[in-house]
């Protein structure tokens, strides 16, 4: 068990729910932070309470460690970024190769606000679900961006925050496997049923991998990862 409490960037999606379980396994006090920036998939914010209650029910020690929840409204981020995540336009790839769901600097802002809150709450560790492995090329998900930001935040706030990104080098199938390692089938089931990933904010029908439109890049990634995870999870036959 590491010393010092943790603040988890907790959106209510698959990745951040896995990160929350990862943090509950490691830190004696874990608080959560969600951002409302006018995202089309704001429904993910409504999943947060259900997920927090569900995850606390999985292990008594997790229930004991799970602390306060915080939400911050970042309306300004929605106003400066006219992207497919905050506007009712089709998701597409732009000339630069990035999808138009890219909100410039989103994770830089999120982590900066998280550090300001962690400072006030005397929390040392900040945990986020950024991932370089099968991301959409978002530059603020890169390991180097996070490491540079850790240095900048520690210099600028005169603290020794540690930024953790447990999903940085694993793919979506391995993220499902990590959830399984941390909380077993019960955690996998909770993530399938109650986390939200779909960019369009559609709960839609219940697929094997959870709810969503089934078509957008986020649903596609989640569905393909789940299918790979369940295929790998099948024990080999004796033959
Ligand atoms: Zn979708």
Short mmCIF file of C-alpha atoms and ligand atoms in Angstrom, two decimals:
data_model
loop_
_atom_site.label_atom_id
_atom_site.label_comp_id
_atom_site.label_asym_id
_atom_site.label_seq_id
_atom_site.Cartn_x
_atom_site.Cartn_y
_atom_site.Cartn_z
CA UNK A 1 0.00 0.00 0.00
CA UNK A 2 1.51 3.29 -1.11
CA UNK A 3 1.53 6.23 1.25
CA UNK A 4 -0.60 9.25 0.47
CA UNK A 5 -4.05 9.41 -0.99
CA UNK A 6 -5.03 9.40 -4.64
CA UNK A 7 -7.31 11.41 -6.89
CA UNK A 8 -8.71 9.48 -9.87
CA UNK A 9 -9.92 11.23 -13.01
CA UNK A 10 -13.23 9.43 -13.11
CA UNK A 11 -15.48 10.06 -16.11
CA UNK A 12 -17.70 7.01 -15.76
CA UNK A 13 -16.18 5.20 -18.73
CA UNK A 14 -14.54 1.79 -18.98
CA UNK A 15 -10.99 3.13 -18.66
CA UNK A 16 -11.54 5.41 -15.69
CA UNK A 17 -13.55 2.75 -13.83
CA UNK A 18 -10.64 0.34 -14.27
CA UNK A 19 -8.29 3.07 -13.03
CA UNK A 20 -10.51 3.58 -9.98
CA UNK A 21 -10.27 -0.12 -9.10
CA UNK A 22 -6.49 0.02 -9.69
CA UNK A 23 -6.22 2.95 -7.26
CA UNK A 24 -8.48 1.34 -4.64
CA UNK A 25 -6.15 -1.64 -4.63
CA UNK A 26 -3.12 0.57 -3.95
CA UNK A 27 -3.94 3.68 -1.96
CA UNK A 28 -5.51 4.04 1.46
CA UNK A 29 -7.68 7.01 0.45
CA UNK A 30 -9.10 7.44 -3.03
CA UNK A 31 -11.19 10.39 -4.18
CA UNK A 32 -12.75 10.83 -7.61
CA UNK A 33 -13.07 13.79 -9.97
CA UNK A 34 -15.37 14.24 -12.97
CA UNK A 35 -15.57 17.10 -15.47
CA UNK A 36 -18.62 18.54 -17.13
CA UNK A 37 -17.51 20.39 -20.26
CA UNK A 38 -20.69 20.10 -22.28
CA UNK A 39 -19.65 16.75 -23.79
CA UNK A 40 -22.28 15.04 -25.92
CA UNK A 41 -21.74 11.92 -23.85
CA UNK A 42 -22.67 13.72 -20.62
CA UNK A 43 -24.66 10.61 -19.77
CA UNK A 44 -21.32 9.19 -18.59
CA UNK A 45 -21.50 11.62 -15.68
CA UNK A 46 -24.76 10.03 -14.58
CA UNK A 47 -23.07 6.61 -14.54
CA UNK A 48 -20.52 7.78 -12.00
CA UNK A 49 -22.64 7.40 -8.85
CA UNK A 50 -23.83 3.93 -9.87
CA UNK A 51 -20.27 2.84 -10.57
CA UNK A 52 -18.92 4.24 -7.31
CA UNK A 53 -21.63 2.46 -5.33
CA UNK A 54 -21.10 -0.73 -7.31
CA UNK A 55 -17.33 -0.75 -6.96
CA UNK A 56 -17.51 -0.10 -3.22
CA UNK A 57 -19.77 -3.15 -2.89
CA UNK A 58 -17.15 -5.44 -4.46
CA UNK A 59 -14.60 -5.44 -1.62
CA UNK A 60 -14.93 -4.16 1.98
CA UNK A 61 -11.44 -2.64 1.80
CA UNK A 62 -12.39 -0.74 -1.36
CA UNK A 63 -15.49 0.61 0.38
CA UNK A 64 -13.31 1.76 3.27
CA UNK A 65 -10.83 3.53 0.98
CA UNK A 66 -13.30 5.21 -1.38
CA UNK A 67 -13.57 8.86 -0.38
CA UNK A 68 -15.29 11.98 -1.66
CA UNK A 69 -16.46 12.56 -5.20
CA UNK A 70 -15.90 15.90 -6.91
CA UNK A 71 -17.27 17.35 -10.14
CA UNK A 72 -16.03 20.48 -11.84
CA UNK A 73 -17.84 22.39 -14.57
CA UNK A 74 -15.45 23.39 -17.35
CA UNK A 75 -17.90 25.24 -19.58
CA UNK A 76 -15.07 27.26 -21.08
CA UNK A 77 -13.51 24.11 -22.54
CA UNK A 78 -16.73 23.32 -24.37
CA UNK A 79 -16.94 26.89 -25.66
CA UNK A 80 -13.43 27.06 -27.10
CA UNK A 81 -13.50 23.62 -28.69
CA UNK A 82 -15.98 23.17 -31.48
CA UNK A 83 -15.44 19.46 -31.87
CA UNK A 84 -17.59 16.43 -32.53
CA UNK A 85 -17.42 15.64 -28.80
CA UNK A 86 -19.20 18.86 -27.88
CA UNK A 87 -21.18 19.66 -31.05
CA UNK A 88 -23.83 17.75 -32.89
CA UNK A 89 -21.69 16.95 -35.93
CA UNK A 90 -20.58 13.67 -37.45
CA UNK A 91 -17.39 12.09 -36.13
CA UNK A 92 -14.77 12.12 -38.90
CA UNK A 93 -11.04 12.25 -39.45
CA UNK A 94 -9.62 15.63 -40.31
CA UNK A 95 -6.77 16.51 -42.66
CA UNK A 96 -4.14 16.30 -39.90
CA UNK A 97 -5.06 12.67 -39.20
CA UNK A 98 -6.73 13.40 -35.87
CA UNK A 99 -10.44 12.65 -35.48
CA UNK A 100 -12.64 15.72 -34.96
CA UNK A 101 -13.43 14.39 -31.48
CA UNK A 102 -10.07 15.81 -30.38
CA UNK A 103 -10.59 18.53 -27.78
CA UNK A 104 -7.29 20.44 -27.84
CA UNK A 105 -5.46 20.26 -24.54
CA UNK A 106 -8.28 18.49 -22.75
CA UNK A 107 -6.09 16.20 -20.67
CA UNK A 108 -3.65 19.01 -19.91
CA UNK A 109 -6.52 21.03 -18.45
CA UNK A 110 -8.00 18.01 -16.65
CA UNK A 111 -4.70 17.12 -14.99
CA UNK A 112 -4.01 20.74 -14.06
CA UNK A 113 -7.39 21.08 -12.36
CA UNK A 114 -6.88 17.66 -10.77
CA UNK A 115 -3.55 18.78 -9.33
CA UNK A 116 -5.10 21.98 -7.97
CA UNK A 117 -7.78 19.89 -6.25
CA UNK A 118 -5.25 17.30 -5.06
CA UNK A 119 -3.22 20.14 -3.57
CA UNK A 120 -6.20 21.36 -1.57
CA UNK A 121 -7.18 17.80 -0.55
CA UNK A 122 -3.58 16.84 0.37
CA UNK A 123 -3.57 13.96 -2.12
CA UNK A 124 -0.23 12.86 -3.59
CA UNK A 125 -1.20 10.54 -6.43
CA UNK A 126 -3.20 11.49 -9.52
CA UNK A 127 -4.51 8.64 -11.65
CA UNK A 128 -5.75 8.95 -15.24
CA UNK A 129 -6.77 6.53 -17.99
CA UNK A 130 -4.59 8.04 -20.73
CA UNK A 131 -3.31 5.42 -23.12
CA UNK A 132 -0.91 5.47 -26.06
CA UNK A 133 -1.62 1.97 -27.25
CA UNK A 134 -4.81 2.10 -29.26
CA UNK A 135 -5.79 5.71 -28.82
CA UNK A 136 -6.87 7.93 -31.66
CA UNK A 137 -3.56 9.77 -31.82
CA UNK A 138 -4.54 12.39 -29.25
CA UNK A 139 -1.20 14.08 -28.45
CA UNK A 140 -2.24 14.84 -24.86
CA UNK A 141 -2.60 11.10 -24.15
CA UNK A 142 1.09 10.52 -24.83
CA UNK A 143 3.35 9.32 -22.07
CA UNK A 144 5.78 12.18 -22.74
CA UNK A 145 2.97 14.74 -22.38
CA UNK A 146 1.99 13.27 -19.01
CA UNK A 147 5.59 13.12 -17.78
CA UNK A 148 6.25 16.70 -18.86
CA UNK A 149 3.05 17.80 -17.15
CA UNK A 150 4.08 16.06 -13.93
CA UNK A 151 7.29 18.08 -13.91
CA UNK A 152 5.45 21.32 -14.75
CA UNK A 153 2.80 20.78 -12.05
CA UNK A 154 5.36 19.92 -9.41
CA UNK A 155 7.42 22.98 -10.23
CA UNK A 156 4.41 25.26 -10.48
CA UNK A 157 2.72 24.07 -7.28
CA UNK A 158 5.85 23.15 -5.30
CA UNK A 159 4.52 19.67 -4.56
CA UNK A 160 5.60 16.11 -5.33
CA UNK A 161 2.59 14.78 -7.20
CA UNK A 162 2.94 11.44 -8.94
CA UNK A 163 0.89 11.05 -12.12
CA UNK A 164 -0.12 7.44 -12.73
CA UNK A 165 -1.43 6.12 -16.06
CA UNK A 166 -1.93 2.37 -15.53
CA UNK A 167 -3.43 1.91 -18.99
CA UNK A 168 -0.68 3.72 -20.92
CA UNK A 169 0.90 0.63 -22.52
CA UNK A 170 -1.98 -1.83 -22.66
CA UNK A 171 -4.71 -2.24 -25.26
CA UNK A 172 -8.46 -2.41 -24.69
CA UNK A 173 -8.49 -6.20 -24.35
CA UNK A 174 -5.78 -5.94 -21.69
CA UNK A 175 -7.80 -3.21 -19.95
CA UNK A 176 -10.69 -5.69 -19.61
CA UNK A 177 -8.19 -8.29 -18.35
CA UNK A 178 -6.82 -5.79 -15.82
CA UNK A 179 -10.35 -5.20 -14.50
CA UNK A 180 -10.75 -8.95 -14.21
CA UNK A 181 -7.47 -9.24 -12.27
CA UNK A 182 -8.48 -6.43 -9.91
CA UNK A 183 -12.10 -7.25 -9.21
CA UNK A 184 -12.90 -10.51 -10.98
CA UNK A 185 -15.98 -11.16 -13.06
CA UNK A 186 -18.05 -8.93 -10.77
CA UNK A 187 -15.99 -5.87 -11.76
CA UNK A 188 -16.10 -6.84 -15.45
CA UNK A 189 -19.87 -7.16 -15.18
CA UNK A 190 -20.19 -3.80 -13.43
CA UNK A 191 -18.13 -2.10 -16.16
CA UNK A 192 -20.13 -3.80 -18.92
CA UNK A 193 -23.47 -2.85 -17.41
CA UNK A 194 -22.90 0.57 -15.89
CA UNK A 195 -19.91 2.32 -17.48
CA UNK A 196 -20.35 4.53 -20.52
CA UNK A 197 -17.94 4.90 -23.42
CA UNK A 198 -20.04 5.84 -26.48
CA UNK A 199 -19.08 9.26 -27.87
CA UNK A 200 -22.62 9.94 -29.01
CA UNK A 201 -23.99 9.53 -25.51
CA UNK A 202 -26.30 6.76 -26.67
CA UNK A 203 -27.07 4.10 -24.09
CA UNK A 204 -28.88 2.17 -26.80
CA UNK A 205 -29.18 -1.57 -26.76
CA UNK A 206 -27.20 -3.79 -24.41
CA UNK A 207 -24.43 -5.50 -26.38
CA UNK A 208 -22.14 -8.17 -24.88
CA UNK A 209 -19.65 -5.36 -24.16
CA UNK A 210 -22.21 -2.95 -22.72
CA UNK A 211 -24.44 -0.11 -23.88
CA UNK A 212 -23.73 2.23 -26.78
CA UNK A 213 -24.50 3.11 -30.38
CA UNK A 214 -22.18 0.33 -31.58
CA UNK A 215 -20.91 2.47 -34.47
CA UNK A 216 -18.76 5.33 -33.20
CA UNK A 217 -14.97 4.93 -32.75
CA UNK A 218 -15.31 4.60 -28.95
CA UNK A 219 -17.93 1.84 -29.22
CA UNK A 220 -15.88 0.10 -31.90
CA UNK A 221 -12.73 0.09 -29.77
CA UNK A 222 -14.62 -1.12 -26.69
CA UNK A 223 -16.43 -3.86 -28.62
CA UNK A 224 -13.28 -5.15 -30.35
CA UNK A 225 -11.35 -5.14 -27.08
CA UNK A 226 -14.09 -7.03 -25.27
CA UNK A 227 -14.33 -9.62 -28.02
CA UNK A 228 -10.55 -10.17 -27.93
CA UNK A 229 -10.60 -10.35 -24.11
CA UNK A 230 -13.41 -12.92 -23.96
CA UNK A 231 -11.78 -15.01 -26.70
CA UNK A 232 -8.53 -15.03 -24.75
CA UNK A 233 -10.34 -15.66 -21.47
CA UNK A 234 -11.71 -18.98 -22.71
CA UNK A 235 -9.58 -21.70 -21.11
CA UNK A 236 -7.71 -23.93 -23.59
CA UNK A 237 -9.28 -27.32 -24.22
CA UNK A 238 -7.55 -30.52 -23.06
CA UNK A 239 -7.22 -31.79 -26.60
ZN1 LIG B 1 -21.05 4.81 -29.77
#
